[in-house]
Amino acid sequence: MVRPALIALVVIGVLSLFLVSRPVPTPAAPNRGVKLENVRLTLYPEQDPKARWEFAAMQVEQDPGTREARVTGLQSGQRFVENRLDMRLSAPEVTIDRADNLRLPYARVEILKGCYTVNLGKPGEMPVTIDQREGFRAPSVFITAPSLEVQGKDFKSDFGIENPSWRDPIEKFISGGEQPPCPIEGGSS
């Protein structure tokens, strides 16, 4: 009687050791993000504490896996610095990454100070990035202002277009005579 009980105890011990040493499968997290419609969204970038972005959009989807928000049907996008409107943004969609940077297929930006209209990228090109610390990065650019037109490739610039760089520039400056008025609402040259 002792012998069968001892064998049973050893078998139970070995089986227990085997089961304990096996990895426990982790259940897959449900990929259920948040989907909101007809949204007003305010973004306070940690990397640029003086700025805030305001968006009005048809839809915002939050992906918990990547911690990104995808804004589609963008009706308006604006950037404020210390509560003053700094620029307006138009794009087909905006992806806000976990560091609050914006990724766009292409975009049009109106910068009020300087009266710049900046077309960043084109359909079919690599995406445009708006980095909250550094400014714009785009595969191509077309900038207009009352006294200039510039286009180029591999564009990088701060938000004020004060230190831009690009490759293969084509520049056209308008000088002499009276400077045309700024066509951007609220803008100044």
PDB file of N, CA, C and O in Angstrom, residues 103-142:
ATOM      1  N   ARG A 103       2.034  63.490 -38.011  1.00  0.00           N
ATOM      2  CA  ARG A 103       2.423  62.876 -39.282  1.00  0.00           C
ATOM      3  C   ARG A 103       1.246  63.056 -40.226  1.00  0.00           C
ATOM      4  O   ARG A 103       0.105  62.737 -39.875  1.00  0.00           O
ATOM      5  N   LEU A 104       1.525  63.563 -41.433  1.00  0.00           N
ATOM      6  CA  LEU A 104       0.471  63.876 -42.387  1.00  0.00           C
ATOM      7  C   LEU A 104       0.886  63.389 -43.773  1.00  0.00           C
ATOM      8  O   LEU A 104       2.074  63.420 -44.090  1.00  0.00           O
ATOM      9  N   PRO A 105      -0.055  62.977 -44.611  1.00  0.00           N
ATOM     10  CA  PRO A 105       0.339  62.573 -45.962  1.00  0.00           C
ATOM     11  C   PRO A 105       0.892  63.768 -46.748  1.00  0.00           C
ATOM     12  O   PRO A 105       1.847  63.651 -47.501  1.00  0.00           O
ATOM     13  N   TYR A 106       0.290  64.926 -46.575  1.00  0.00           N
ATOM     14  CA  TYR A 106       0.722  66.213 -47.107  1.00  0.00           C
ATOM     15  C   TYR A 106      -0.103  67.268 -46.383  1.00  0.00           C
ATOM     16  O   TYR A 106      -1.099  66.937 -45.723  1.00  0.00           O
ATOM     17  N   ALA A 107       0.332  68.525 -46.452  1.00  0.00           N
ATOM     18  CA  ALA A 107      -0.369  69.547 -45.681  1.00  0.00           C
ATOM     19  C   ALA A 107      -0.176  70.927 -46.290  1.00  0.00           C
ATOM     20  O   ALA A 107       0.765  71.163 -47.048  1.00  0.00           O
ATOM     21  N   ARG A 108      -1.072  71.796 -45.911  1.00  0.00           N
ATOM     22  CA  ARG A 108      -0.959  73.225 -46.236  1.00  0.00           C
ATOM     23  C   ARG A 108      -0.990  73.959 -44.908  1.00  0.00           C
ATOM     24  O   ARG A 108      -1.881  73.738 -44.082  1.00  0.00           O
ATOM     25  N   VAL A 109       0.003  74.815 -44.699  1.00  0.00           N
ATOM     26  CA  VAL A 109       0.115  75.557 -43.447  1.00  0.00           C
ATOM     27  C   VAL A 109       0.125  77.042 -43.775  1.00  0.00           C
ATOM     28  O   VAL A 109       0.833  77.474 -44.691  1.00  0.00           O
ATOM     29  N   GLU A 110      -0.671  77.807 -43.042  1.00  0.00           N
ATOM     30  CA  GLU A 110      -0.635  79.262 -43.139  1.00  0.00           C
ATOM     31  C   GLU A 110       0.005  79.787 -41.868  1.00  0.00           C
ATOM     32  O   GLU A 110      -0.510  79.573 -40.771  1.00  0.00           O
ATOM     33  N   ILE A 111       1.159  80.440 -42.013  1.00  0.00           N
ATOM     34  CA  ILE A 111       1.877  81.008 -40.876  1.00  0.00           C
ATOM     35  C   ILE A 111       1.581  82.502 -40.867  1.00  0.00           C
ATOM     36  O   ILE A 111       1.940  83.211 -41.821  1.00  0.00           O
ATOM     37  N   LEU A 112       0.935  82.970 -39.808  1.00  0.00           N
ATOM     38  CA  LEU A 112       0.480  84.348 -39.769  1.00  0.00           C
ATOM     39  C   LEU A 112       1.632  85.353 -39.775  1.00  0.00           C
ATOM     40  O   LEU A 112       1.617  86.307 -40.543  1.00  0.00           O
ATOM     41  N   LYS A 113       2.626  85.151 -38.913  1.00  0.00           N
ATOM     42  CA  LYS A 113       3.761  86.072 -38.867  1.00  0.00           C
ATOM     43  C   LYS A 113       4.659  85.772 -40.065  1.00  0.00           C
ATOM     44  O   LYS A 113       5.198  84.683 -40.196  1.00  0.00           O
ATOM     45  N   GLY A 114       4.785  86.723 -40.954  1.00  0.00           N
ATOM     46  CA  GLY A 114       5.557  86.535 -42.176  1.00  0.00           C
ATOM     47  C   GLY A 114       4.658  86.313 -43.378  1.00  0.00           C
ATOM     48  O   GLY A 114       5.111  86.365 -44.505  1.00  0.00           O
ATOM     49  N   CYS A 115       3.386  85.993 -43.119  1.00  0.00           N
ATOM     50  CA  CYS A 115       2.393  85.790 -44.183  1.00  0.00           C
ATOM     51  C   CYS A 115       2.825  84.694 -45.154  1.00  0.00           C
ATOM     52  O   CYS A 115       2.813  84.862 -46.361  1.00  0.00           O
ATOM     53  N   TYR A 116       3.238  83.536 -44.606  1.00  0.00           N
ATOM     54  CA  TYR A 116       3.692  82.414 -45.424  1.00  0.00           C
ATOM     55  C   TYR A 116       2.564  81.399 -45.627  1.00  0.00           C
ATOM     56  O   TYR A 116       1.902  81.016 -44.671  1.00  0.00           O
ATOM     57  N   THR A 117       2.411  80.946 -46.843  1.00  0.00           N
ATOM     58  CA  THR A 117       1.601  79.774 -47.144  1.00  0.00           C
ATOM     59  C   THR A 117       2.599  78.690 -47.541  1.00  0.00           C
ATOM     60  O   THR A 117       3.375  78.868 -48.485  1.00  0.00           O
ATOM     61  N   VAL A 118       2.591  77.591 -46.802  1.00  0.00           N
ATOM     62  CA  VAL A 118       3.585  76.538 -46.987  1.00  0.00           C
ATOM     63  C   VAL A 118       2.868  75.250 -47.364  1.00  0.00           C
ATOM     64  O   VAL A 118       2.094  74.715 -46.578  1.00  0.00           O
ATOM     65  N   ASN A 119       3.110  74.770 -48.570  1.00  0.00           N
ATOM     66  CA  ASN A 119       2.571  73.488 -49.018  1.00  0.00           C
ATOM     67  C   ASN A 119       3.648  72.442 -48.798  1.00  0.00           C
ATOM     68  O   ASN A 119       4.701  72.477 -49.441  1.00  0.00           O
ATOM     69  N   LEU A 120       3.390  71.528 -47.875  1.00  0.00           N
ATOM     70  CA  LEU A 120       4.348  70.504 -47.471  1.00  0.00           C
ATOM     71  C   LEU A 120       3.988  69.182 -48.123  1.00  0.00           C
ATOM     72  O   LEU A 120       2.912  68.642 -47.880  1.00  0.00           O
ATOM     73  N   GLY A 121       4.875  68.655 -48.944  1.00  0.00           N
ATOM     74  CA  GLY A 121       4.645  67.372 -49.585  1.00  0.00           C
ATOM     75  C   GLY A 121       3.539  67.415 -50.618  1.00  0.00           C
ATOM     76  O   GLY A 121       2.893  68.435 -50.845  1.00  0.00           O
ATOM     77  N   LYS A 122       3.338  66.253 -51.248  1.00  0.00           N
ATOM     78  CA  LYS A 122       2.309  66.077 -52.280  1.00  0.00           C
ATOM     79  C   LYS A 122       1.770  64.665 -52.164  1.00  0.00           C
ATOM     80  O   LYS A 122       2.431  63.782 -51.618  1.00  0.00           O
ATOM     81  N   PRO A 123       0.577  64.422 -52.709  1.00  0.00           N
ATOM     82  CA  PRO A 123       0.071  63.046 -52.710  1.00  0.00           C
ATOM     83  C   PRO A 123       1.073  62.117 -53.414  1.00  0.00           C
ATOM     84  O   PRO A 123       1.652  62.467 -54.429  1.00  0.00           O
ATOM     85  N   GLY A 124       1.299  60.952 -52.815  1.00  0.00           N
ATOM     86  CA  GLY A 124       2.214  59.971 -53.385  1.00  0.00           C
ATOM     87  C   GLY A 124       3.637  60.068 -52.870  1.00  0.00           C
ATOM     88  O   GLY A 124       4.444  59.187 -53.126  1.00  0.00           O
ATOM     89  N   GLU A 125       3.973  61.152 -52.155  1.00  0.00           N
ATOM     90  CA  GLU A 125       5.307  61.285 -51.582  1.00  0.00           C
ATOM     91  C   GLU A 125       5.326  60.713 -50.169  1.00  0.00           C
ATOM     92  O   GLU A 125       4.285  60.351 -49.625  1.00  0.00           O
ATOM     93  N   MET A 126       6.506  60.668 -49.579  1.00  0.00           N
ATOM     94  CA  MET A 126       6.641  60.248 -48.182  1.00  0.00           C
ATOM     95  C   MET A 126       5.861  61.211 -47.292  1.00  0.00           C
ATOM     96  O   MET A 126       5.652  62.367 -47.662  1.00  0.00           O
ATOM     97  N   PRO A 127       5.447  60.783 -46.100  1.00  0.00           N
ATOM     98  CA  PRO A 127       4.671  61.658 -45.222  1.00  0.00           C
ATOM     99  C   PRO A 127       5.461  62.867 -44.726  1.00  0.00           C
ATOM    100  O   PRO A 127       6.680  62.884 -44.701  1.00  0.00           O
ATOM    101  N   VAL A 128       4.715  63.859 -44.314  1.00  0.00           N
ATOM    102  CA  VAL A 128       5.232  65.087 -43.730  1.00  0.00           C
ATOM    103  C   VAL A 128       5.234  64.901 -42.214  1.00  0.00           C
ATOM    104  O   VAL A 128       4.332  64.269 -41.664  1.00  0.00           O
ATOM    105  N   THR A 129       6.231  65.452 -41.538  1.00  0.00           N
ATOM    106  CA  THR A 129       6.293  65.395 -40.080  1.00  0.00           C
ATOM    107  C   THR A 129       6.322  66.811 -39.525  1.00  0.00           C
ATOM    108  O   THR A 129       7.071  67.655 -40.019  1.00  0.00           O
ATOM    109  N   ILE A 130       5.505  67.037 -38.509  1.00  0.00           N
ATOM    110  CA  ILE A 130       5.578  68.277 -37.748  1.00  0.00           C
ATOM    111  C   ILE A 130       6.048  67.868 -36.359  1.00  0.00           C
ATOM    112  O   ILE A 130       5.301  67.275 -35.590  1.00  0.00           O
ATOM    113  N   ASP A 131       7.322  68.147 -36.108  1.00  0.00           N
ATOM    114  CA  ASP A 131       7.966  67.795 -34.848  1.00  0.00           C
ATOM    115  C   ASP A 131       7.777  68.963 -33.886  1.00  0.00           C
ATOM    116  O   ASP A 131       8.114  70.103 -34.219  1.00  0.00           O
ATOM    117  N   GLN A 132       7.257  68.706 -32.700  1.00  0.00           N
ATOM    118  CA  GLN A 132       6.932  69.780 -31.762  1.00  0.00           C
ATOM    119  C   GLN A 132       8.168  70.551 -31.299  1.00  0.00           C
ATOM    120  O   GLN A 132       8.052  71.706 -30.901  1.00  0.00           O
ATOM    121  N   ARG A 133       9.341  69.946 -31.354  1.00  0.00           N
ATOM    122  CA  ARG A 133      10.575  70.641 -30.959  1.00  0.00           C
ATOM    123  C   ARG A 133      11.225  71.368 -32.122  1.00  0.00           C
ATOM    124  O   ARG A 133      11.730  72.461 -31.968  1.00  0.00           O
ATOM    125  N   GLU A 134      11.237  70.715 -33.289  1.00  0.00           N
ATOM    126  CA  GLU A 134      12.059  71.205 -34.391  1.00  0.00           C
ATOM    127  C   GLU A 134      11.302  71.907 -35.503  1.00  0.00           C
ATOM    128  O   GLU A 134      11.870  72.716 -36.216  1.00  0.00           O
ATOM    129  N   GLY A 135      10.044  71.580 -35.734  1.00  0.00           N
ATOM    130  CA  GLY A 135       9.296  72.211 -36.818  1.00  0.00           C
ATOM    131  C   GLY A 135       8.921  71.222 -37.899  1.00  0.00           C
ATOM    132  O   GLY A 135       8.518  70.095 -37.615  1.00  0.00           O
ATOM    133  N   PHE A 136       9.082  71.639 -39.149  1.00  0.00           N
ATOM    134  CA  PHE A 136       8.596  70.884 -40.297  1.00  0.00           C
ATOM    135  C   PHE A 136       9.695  70.043 -40.940  1.00  0.00           C
ATOM    136  O   PHE A 136      10.834  70.477 -41.041  1.00  0.00           O
ATOM    137  N   ARG A 137       9.295  68.862 -41.443  1.00  0.00           N
ATOM    138  CA  ARG A 137      10.132  68.034 -42.318  1.00  0.00           C
ATOM    139  C   ARG A 137       9.206  67.507 -43.410  1.00  0.00           C
ATOM    140  O   ARG A 137       8.161  66.922 -43.111  1.00  0.00           O
ATOM    141  N   ALA A 138       9.605  67.718 -44.664  1.00  0.00           N
ATOM    142  CA  ALA A 138       8.755  67.284 -45.775  1.00  0.00           C
ATOM    143  C   ALA A 138       9.624  66.907 -46.974  1.00  0.00           C
ATOM    144  O   ALA A 138      10.709  67.456 -47.152  1.00  0.00           O
ATOM    145  N   PRO A 139       9.131  65.980 -47.799  1.00  0.00           N
ATOM    146  CA  PRO A 139       9.899  65.590 -48.979  1.00  0.00           C
ATOM    147  C   PRO A 139       9.975  66.706 -50.029  1.00  0.00           C
ATOM    148  O   PRO A 139      10.911  66.775 -50.809  1.00  0.00           O
ATOM    149  N   SER A 140       8.974  67.592 -50.037  1.00  0.00           N
ATOM    150  CA  SER A 140       8.991  68.728 -50.955  1.00  0.00           C
ATOM    151  C   SER A 140       8.251  69.891 -50.305  1.00  0.00           C
ATOM    152  O   SER A 140       7.479  69.701 -49.357  1.00  0.00           O
ATOM    153  N   VAL A 141       8.506  71.083 -50.817  1.00  0.00           N
ATOM    154  CA  VAL A 141       7.881  72.275 -50.252  1.00  0.00           C
ATOM    155  C   VAL A 141       7.643  73.308 -51.350  1.00  0.00           C
ATOM    156  O   VAL A 141       8.395  73.381 -52.319  1.00  0.00           O
ATOM    157  N   PHE A 142       6.564  74.075 -51.185  1.00  0.00           N
ATOM    158  CA  PHE A 142       6.289  75.239 -52.030  1.00  0.00           C
ATOM    159  C   PHE A 142       5.801  76.324 -51.088  1.00  0.00           C
ATOM    160  O   PHE A 142       4.739  76.186 -50.467  1.00  0.00           O
TER     161      PHE A 142
END
